Amino acid sequence: MNKLSQRITAGLQHQRQQGRWRQQVARTSGHGRLLSHSNGTTLINFASNDYLGLANDAIVRQAFVKAADQYGVGSGGSALITGYHQLHQHLCEQLADITGMQRVMLFGSGFAANQGVITALMKSGDLLIQDKLNHASLIDAGLHCRADSVRYRHNDLTSAEQQLQRQAEAKLLVTESVFSMDGDQAPLNELAQRSQRHEAMFMVDDAHGLGVIGDQGLGATSIEPNIDVYMATFGKALGVGGAMIAGDKDIIEYLTQFCRHYVYTTAMPPAMAAAASAALNRLTNEPELVATLKHRIGLFKKLAQQANLPLLPSNTAIQPVLLPGNDTVVSTAEYMRQRGFAVGAIRAPTVKAGQERLRLTISASHTERDIENCVATLNEEMGRMQEHIE
Ligand code: PMP
């Protein structure tokens, strides 16, 4: 066996031994409140990022199908050659309007957008400053770019300020608006002020915020207008896929010229842009969607608090229930599955050891009954586990 094959075998073995084995199970249904799998199970879906229930929404689907019928299924090239379609342009204009940013560009995924922007903007001698709990796409961008990359303690303004005080050619501070594993929110106003004071650009990843936070669910820019670089994905509350970067016209022009993850990749299919546009229309024209989500989140929290479930302080659609230990979290998720609920089991090293958790995500597509039953089932199992310990 050559060295690389040996490393692969050892890596797989280690992953299994550590209880970190990741598995993908194909579903056989569309997305939404219910998920069906090929083994015949149908589960109530508390594990997806489809916060507004738009992934299988009739209007969004119709927009996708109509555009595919009219323009085909692929974009046929990179945006700067032949890939850019008027449906992309329309989506960019709509997003600029909603976010209040001057210009918008589209990416195939949020992962690519984060990597692309940071590696294009950051040069040797620069300083990239990130929250410790930022998403892997941001942390890895820090490793791949030429700048010095530092992290501050999670949501800690003093720690962020200490990093901002460091000398560098140019500085970029990056935070998520809603943290993907904890569901808590960044202090956007204070981070924007401090970035400005220390002449740093301020970038926000609003993957879990757009469609959820702000009065009308319009995301981070409705809470803090002074964001220099704004990223949001369309694969979560908008239910589609793909992502955007927004900024002033020079930043977006610069990225259009120099961002390798934009220049050297196939543009997202125009039908996806049409579907994202339709999802945005639903978000902006039907405030009851976001109101329903907020109500369901409130109900979940109230019931979970009454049941003394170990929640983290989150007011967003991401509601973690702490259950330390990879085995414990996996077996509890399995218990929930057997009783009809899909919930995420988040293990170390995705989160720090000892911080393992179930990650429940609340959606506007849940009924009140779904939420009541889910909390009651979880409470039953936690009670049983407690008895076992005592
Ligand atoms: N940023 C955050 C905070 C995320 O949670 C994710 C997806 N898990 C991404 C970026 C990547 O987005 P996408 O899924 O569109 O690649």
Coordinates of C-alpha atoms and ligand atoms in Angstrom, one line a residue:
M1 CA 0.0 0.0 0.0
N2 CA 1.4 3.4 -0.8
K3 CA 1.7 6.2 1.8
L4 CA -1.4 8.0 0.7
S5 CA -3.6 4.8 0.8
Q6 CA -2.2 4.1 4.2
R7 CA -3.2 7.5 5.4
I8 CA -6.7 7.1 4.0
T9 CA -7.2 3.7 5.7
A10 CA -5.9 5.1 9.0
G11 CA -8.0 8.2 8.7
L12 CA -11.2 6.2 8.2
Q13 CA -10.3 3.9 11.1
H14 CA -9.7 6.9 13.4
Q15 CA -13.0 8.5 12.4
R16 CA -14.9 5.3 13.3
Q17 CA -13.0 4.8 16.6
Q18 CA -13.7 8.3 17.7
G19 CA -17.5 7.9 17.2
R20 CA -17.3 10.6 14.5
W21 CA -18.5 8.6 11.5
R22 CA -20.6 10.7 9.2
Q23 CA -23.3 9.1 7.2
Q24 CA -25.6 10.3 4.5
V25 CA -29.1 8.8 4.1
A26 CA -30.9 9.4 0.9
R27 CA -34.4 10.8 1.3
T28 CA -37.1 9.8 -1.1
S29 CA -39.6 12.6 -0.6
G30 CA -39.4 16.3 -1.4
H31 CA -38.3 18.7 1.3
G32 CA -40.6 20.3 3.8
R33 CA -42.3 19.5 7.1
L34 CA -42.1 15.7 6.4
L35 CA -39.1 13.7 5.3
S36 CA -39.4 10.2 3.9
H37 CA -36.5 7.8 3.5
S38 CA -36.1 4.7 1.4
N39 CA -36.4 2.4 4.5
G40 CA -40.0 3.5 4.7
T41 CA -39.8 6.0 7.5
T42 CA -41.4 9.4 7.4
L43 CA -40.2 11.8 10.0
I44 CA -41.2 15.3 11.1
N45 CA -38.3 17.4 9.9
F46 CA -36.5 19.3 12.7
A47 CA -33.1 18.9 11.0
S48 CA -33.1 21.1 7.9
N49 CA -32.3 24.7 7.3
D50 CA -35.6 25.2 5.4
Y51 CA -36.7 27.8 8.0
L52 CA -39.6 29.2 6.0
G53 CA -40.7 25.9 4.4
L54 CA -39.9 27.3 0.9
A55 CA -37.9 24.4 -0.4
N56 CA -41.0 22.6 -1.5
D57 CA -43.3 25.6 -1.9
A58 CA -45.6 25.5 -4.9
I59 CA -44.9 29.0 -6.1
V60 CA -41.1 28.7 -5.8
R61 CA -41.2 25.3 -7.5
Q62 CA -43.3 26.7 -10.3
A63 CA -40.9 29.6 -10.9
F64 CA -38.1 27.0 -11.1
V65 CA -39.9 24.8 -13.6
K66 CA -41.1 27.7 -15.7
A67 CA -37.6 29.1 -16.0
A68 CA -36.1 25.6 -16.8
D69 CA -38.8 25.1 -19.5
Q70 CA -38.0 28.5 -21.0
Y71 CA -34.2 28.7 -20.6
G72 CA -33.0 25.1 -20.0
V73 CA -31.4 23.6 -16.9
G74 CA -27.8 24.8 -17.1
S75 CA -26.1 28.2 -17.3
G76 CA -23.7 26.8 -19.9
G77 CA -20.6 28.7 -18.7
S78 CA -19.0 31.0 -16.2
A79 CA -20.7 34.3 -15.5
L80 CA -18.1 36.3 -17.4
I81 CA -18.4 34.2 -20.6
T82 CA -22.0 33.2 -21.4
G83 CA -23.3 32.0 -18.0
Y84 CA -24.9 35.3 -16.8
H85 CA -28.6 35.4 -17.6
Q86 CA -31.2 38.2 -17.2
L87 CA -32.7 36.1 -14.4
H88 CA -29.4 36.4 -12.5
Q89 CA -29.4 40.1 -13.2
H90 CA -33.0 40.4 -12.0
L91 CA -32.2 38.5 -8.8
C92 CA -29.1 40.7 -8.1
E93 CA -31.3 43.9 -8.5
Q94 CA -33.9 42.5 -6.2
L95 CA -31.3 41.6 -3.6
A96 CA -29.6 45.0 -3.8
D97 CA -33.0 46.5 -3.1
I98 CA -33.8 44.3 -0.1
T99 CA -30.4 44.6 1.5
G100 CA -29.9 48.3 0.6
M101 CA -26.4 47.5 -0.8
Q102 CA -25.2 49.0 -4.1
R103 CA -24.5 45.8 -5.9
V104 CA -24.8 42.1 -5.7
M105 CA -23.0 39.1 -7.3
L106 CA -24.0 35.5 -7.3
F107 CA -22.1 32.3 -6.4
G108 CA -22.9 28.6 -6.7
S109 CA -22.7 28.2 -2.9
G110 CA -22.0 30.1 0.3
F111 CA -18.9 28.0 0.8
A112 CA -17.5 29.2 -2.5
A113 CA -18.6 32.8 -1.8
N114 CA -16.8 33.0 1.5
Q115 CA -13.6 31.3 0.2
G116 CA -13.7 33.5 -2.9
V117 CA -14.2 36.8 -1.3
I118 CA -11.7 36.4 1.5
T119 CA -8.9 35.0 -0.7
A120 CA -9.5 37.8 -3.3
L121 CA -9.5 40.6 -0.8
M122 CA -6.8 39.6 1.6
K123 CA -3.1 40.0 0.7
S124 CA 0.2 39.4 2.5
G125 CA 0.6 41.9 5.4
D126 CA -3.2 42.1 5.9
L127 CA -5.1 40.9 9.0
L128 CA -8.2 38.8 8.8
I129 CA -10.1 38.9 12.2
Q130 CA -12.8 36.3 12.8
D131 CA -15.1 35.1 15.5
K132 CA -13.9 31.8 16.9
L133 CA -17.1 30.1 16.0
N134 CA -17.3 31.2 12.4
H135 CA -18.3 28.6 9.8
A136 CA -15.7 26.2 8.3
S137 CA -15.9 28.1 5.0
L138 CA -14.7 31.3 6.7
I139 CA -12.1 29.6 8.9
D140 CA -10.7 27.7 5.9
A141 CA -10.6 30.9 3.9
G142 CA -8.4 32.3 6.6
L143 CA -6.0 29.4 6.2
H144 CA -6.0 29.7 2.4
C145 CA -5.5 33.5 2.1
R146 CA -2.2 35.2 2.3
A147 CA -3.1 37.4 5.3
D148 CA -2.5 36.7 9.0
S149 CA -5.6 35.2 10.3
V150 CA -6.7 35.6 13.9
R151 CA -9.8 34.7 15.9
Y152 CA -11.4 36.4 18.8
R153 CA -13.4 34.8 21.6
H154 CA -17.0 34.1 20.5
N155 CA -19.1 37.3 20.5
D156 CA -16.6 39.0 22.8
L157 CA -16.2 42.7 22.0
T158 CA -13.1 43.1 24.1
S159 CA -11.3 40.3 22.5
A160 CA -12.4 41.5 19.0
E161 CA -11.1 45.0 19.9
Q162 CA -7.8 43.6 20.9
Q163 CA -7.4 42.0 17.5
L164 CA -8.6 45.1 15.7
Q165 CA -5.8 47.2 17.5
R166 CA -3.1 45.1 15.8
Q167 CA -1.2 46.9 13.1
A168 CA -1.7 45.6 9.5
E169 CA -1.7 46.9 6.0
A170 CA -5.5 46.3 5.7
K171 CA -8.0 44.6 8.0
L172 CA -11.2 42.7 7.5
L173 CA -13.4 41.6 10.5
V174 CA -15.8 38.7 9.7
T175 CA -18.7 37.4 11.8
E176 CA -21.7 35.3 11.2
S177 CA -25.0 37.1 12.1
V178 CA -26.5 33.9 13.5
F179 CA -24.1 31.2 14.5
S180 CA -24.8 28.0 12.8
M181 CA -24.3 25.6 15.7
D182 CA -25.4 27.8 18.6
G183 CA -28.1 29.9 17.0
D184 CA -27.1 33.0 18.9
Q185 CA -26.6 36.3 17.3
A186 CA -23.5 38.5 16.9
P187 CA -23.5 42.1 18.3
L188 CA -23.6 43.5 14.8
N189 CA -24.0 47.2 15.7
E190 CA -21.0 47.1 18.1
L191 CA -18.8 45.1 15.7
A192 CA -19.6 47.5 12.9
Q193 CA -18.7 50.5 15.1
R194 CA -15.4 49.0 16.3
S195 CA -14.4 47.9 12.8
Q196 CA -15.0 51.4 11.5
R197 CA -13.0 52.9 14.4
H198 CA -10.0 50.7 13.6
E199 CA -10.3 51.2 9.8
A200 CA -11.3 47.6 9.2
M201 CA -13.8 46.4 6.7
F202 CA -16.7 44.6 8.2
M203 CA -18.1 41.4 6.6
V204 CA -21.2 39.5 7.8
D205 CA -22.2 36.0 6.8
D206 CA -26.0 36.0 7.1
A207 CA -26.5 32.4 6.0
H208 CA -28.9 31.7 8.9
G209 CA -30.1 35.3 9.3
L210 CA -31.7 36.2 6.0
G211 CA -35.4 35.1 6.2
V212 CA -35.2 34.9 10.0
I213 CA -33.7 37.9 11.9
G214 CA -34.8 41.6 11.7
D215 CA -38.4 42.7 12.0
Q216 CA -39.5 41.3 8.7
G217 CA -36.9 38.6 8.5
L218 CA -34.9 40.7 6.1
G219 CA -31.6 39.7 7.8
A220 CA -28.5 41.4 9.1
T221 CA -28.7 44.5 6.9
S222 CA -32.0 45.5 8.4
I223 CA -30.3 45.4 11.8
E224 CA -27.0 47.1 10.9
P225 CA -26.7 49.1 7.7
N226 CA -22.9 49.6 7.9
I227 CA -21.8 46.3 6.6
D228 CA -19.1 46.5 3.9
V229 CA -19.3 42.9 2.6
Y230 CA -22.5 40.9 3.0
M231 CA -22.9 37.2 2.3
A232 CA -26.1 35.2 2.3
T233 CA -26.9 31.8 1.0
F234 CA -30.2 30.9 -0.8
G235 CA -30.1 27.3 0.5
K236 CA -31.4 27.9 3.9
A237 CA -34.5 30.1 4.6
L238 CA -35.0 30.7 0.8
G239 CA -35.1 27.0 0.3
V240 CA -33.1 26.9 -3.0
G241 CA -29.3 26.9 -3.2
G242 CA -26.6 29.3 -4.3
A243 CA -25.4 32.4 -2.6
M244 CA -24.8 36.2 -2.9
I245 CA -22.2 38.7 -2.0
A246 CA -23.3 42.3 -1.7
G247 CA -21.2 45.5 -1.3
D248 CA -20.6 48.9 -2.8
K249 CA -20.0 49.0 -6.5
D250 CA -16.2 49.0 -6.4
I251 CA -16.0 46.0 -4.1
I252 CA -18.3 44.0 -6.3
E253 CA -16.5 45.2 -9.5
Y254 CA -13.2 44.2 -7.9
L255 CA -14.5 40.8 -7.0
T256 CA -16.0 40.4 -10.5
Q257 CA -12.5 41.1 -11.9
F258 CA -10.4 39.1 -9.4
C259 CA -12.4 36.6 -7.4
R260 CA -11.3 33.2 -8.8
H261 CA -14.3 31.4 -7.3
Y262 CA -16.4 33.7 -9.5
V263 CA -14.4 33.9 -12.6
Y264 CA -13.4 30.2 -13.0
T265 CA -16.7 28.4 -12.3
T266 CA -20.0 27.7 -14.0
A267 CA -22.6 30.2 -13.1
M268 CA -25.6 28.9 -11.1
P269 CA -28.5 27.7 -13.4
P270 CA -30.8 30.6 -14.3
A271 CA -33.8 28.5 -13.0
M272 CA -32.2 28.6 -9.6
A273 CA -32.1 32.4 -9.8
A274 CA -35.7 32.4 -10.7
A275 CA -36.6 30.2 -7.8
A276 CA -34.6 32.4 -5.4
S277 CA -36.4 35.4 -6.8
A278 CA -39.8 33.8 -6.2
A279 CA -38.7 32.8 -2.6
L280 CA -37.7 36.5 -2.0
N281 CA -41.0 37.7 -3.3
R282 CA -42.8 35.4 -0.8
L283 CA -40.5 36.7 2.0
T284 CA -41.2 40.3 1.3
N285 CA -44.8 40.2 0.3
E286 CA -46.1 37.8 2.9
P287 CA -45.0 39.0 6.4
E288 CA -47.1 36.2 7.9
L289 CA -44.4 33.6 6.8
V290 CA -41.8 35.2 9.1
A291 CA -44.4 35.9 11.8
T292 CA -45.3 32.2 11.8
L293 CA -41.6 31.2 12.1
K294 CA -41.1 33.6 15.0
H295 CA -44.2 32.3 16.7
R296 CA -43.1 28.7 16.3
I297 CA -39.6 29.5 17.7
G298 CA -41.2 31.2 20.7
L299 CA -43.5 28.2 21.3
F300 CA -40.5 25.8 21.1
K301 CA -38.5 27.9 23.6
K302 CA -41.4 28.3 26.0
L303 CA -42.2 24.5 26.1
A304 CA -38.5 23.5 26.2
Q305 CA -37.8 25.9 29.1
Q306 CA -40.9 24.6 30.9
A307 CA -39.5 21.1 30.5
N308 CA -36.0 22.3 31.7
L309 CA -34.3 21.1 28.5
P310 CA -30.7 22.4 28.4
L311 CA -31.1 25.0 25.7
L312 CA -28.5 27.5 24.6
P313 CA -29.5 31.2 24.5
S314 CA -30.9 31.4 21.0
N315 CA -33.9 33.3 19.7
T316 CA -33.4 32.1 16.1
A317 CA -34.6 29.0 14.2
I318 CA -31.5 27.1 15.4
Q319 CA -32.3 25.7 18.8
P320 CA -29.5 23.5 20.2
V321 CA -30.1 21.1 23.2
L322 CA -26.8 20.3 24.9
L323 CA -26.1 16.6 25.4
P324 CA -22.4 16.1 26.1
G325 CA -20.8 13.0 24.6
N326 CA -20.8 11.9 21.0
D327 CA -22.5 8.6 21.9
T328 CA -25.2 10.2 24.0
V329 CA -26.1 12.7 21.3
V330 CA -26.2 10.1 18.6
S331 CA -28.3 7.7 20.6
T332 CA -30.7 10.5 21.5
A333 CA -31.1 11.5 17.9
E334 CA -31.8 7.8 17.1
Y335 CA -34.4 7.6 19.8
M336 CA -36.1 10.7 18.3
R337 CA -35.9 9.1 14.9
Q338 CA -37.6 6.0 16.1
R339 CA -40.4 8.2 17.4
G340 CA -40.8 10.1 14.2
F341 CA -38.6 13.1 14.5
A342 CA -35.5 14.0 12.4
V343 CA -33.1 16.1 14.5
G344 CA -29.4 16.8 13.9
A345 CA -26.8 15.2 16.1
I346 CA -23.8 17.5 16.3
R347 CA -20.7 15.9 17.6
A348 CA -17.1 16.8 18.3
P349 CA -15.1 18.0 16.4
T350 CA -17.8 20.0 14.7
V351 CA -18.3 21.5 18.1
K352 CA -15.9 21.5 21.1
A353 CA -15.8 18.1 23.0
G354 CA -18.2 18.4 25.9
Q355 CA -20.4 20.7 23.9
E356 CA -22.1 18.0 21.7
R357 CA -25.8 18.8 21.1
L358 CA -28.9 18.0 19.3
R359 CA -29.5 20.8 16.7
L360 CA -33.1 21.3 16.3
T361 CA -34.3 23.7 13.6
I362 CA -37.7 25.3 13.7
S363 CA -39.6 26.0 10.5
A364 CA -42.7 28.0 9.6
S365 CA -43.9 24.7 8.1
H366 CA -44.2 23.1 11.6
T367 CA -47.6 22.9 13.2
E368 CA -47.9 23.8 16.9
R369 CA -48.7 20.2 17.5
D370 CA -45.4 19.1 15.8
I371 CA -43.5 21.4 18.3
E372 CA -45.5 20.2 21.3
N373 CA -44.9 16.5 20.4
C374 CA -41.2 17.0 19.7
V375 CA -40.6 18.7 23.0
A376 CA -42.6 16.1 24.9
T377 CA -40.7 13.2 23.2
L378 CA -37.4 14.8 23.9
N379 CA -38.4 15.5 27.5
E380 CA -39.4 11.8 27.9
E381 CA -36.0 10.6 26.7
M382 CA -34.1 13.1 28.8
G383 CA -36.1 12.1 31.9
R384 CA -35.3 8.4 31.1
M385 CA -31.6 9.2 30.8
Q386 CA -31.6 11.2 34.0
E387 CA -33.2 8.2 35.9
H388 CA -30.5 6.0 34.4
I389 CA -27.7 8.2 35.7
E390 CA -29.3 8.5 39.2
Ligands
PMP1 N1 -21.9 30.1 6.1 C1 -22.6 29.5 7.1 C2 -22.7 30.2 8.4 C3 -23.2 28.2 6.9 O1 -23.9 27.6 7.9 C4 -23.1 27.6 5.6 C5 -23.8 26.3 5.3 N2 -23.7 25.4 6.3 C6 -22.3 28.3 4.7 C7 -21.8 29.5 4.9 C8 -22.2 27.6 3.3 O2 -23.3 27.9 2.5 P1 -23.7 26.9 1.4 O3 -24.4 25.8 2.0 O4 -24.5 27.7 0.5 O5 -22.4 26.5 0.7

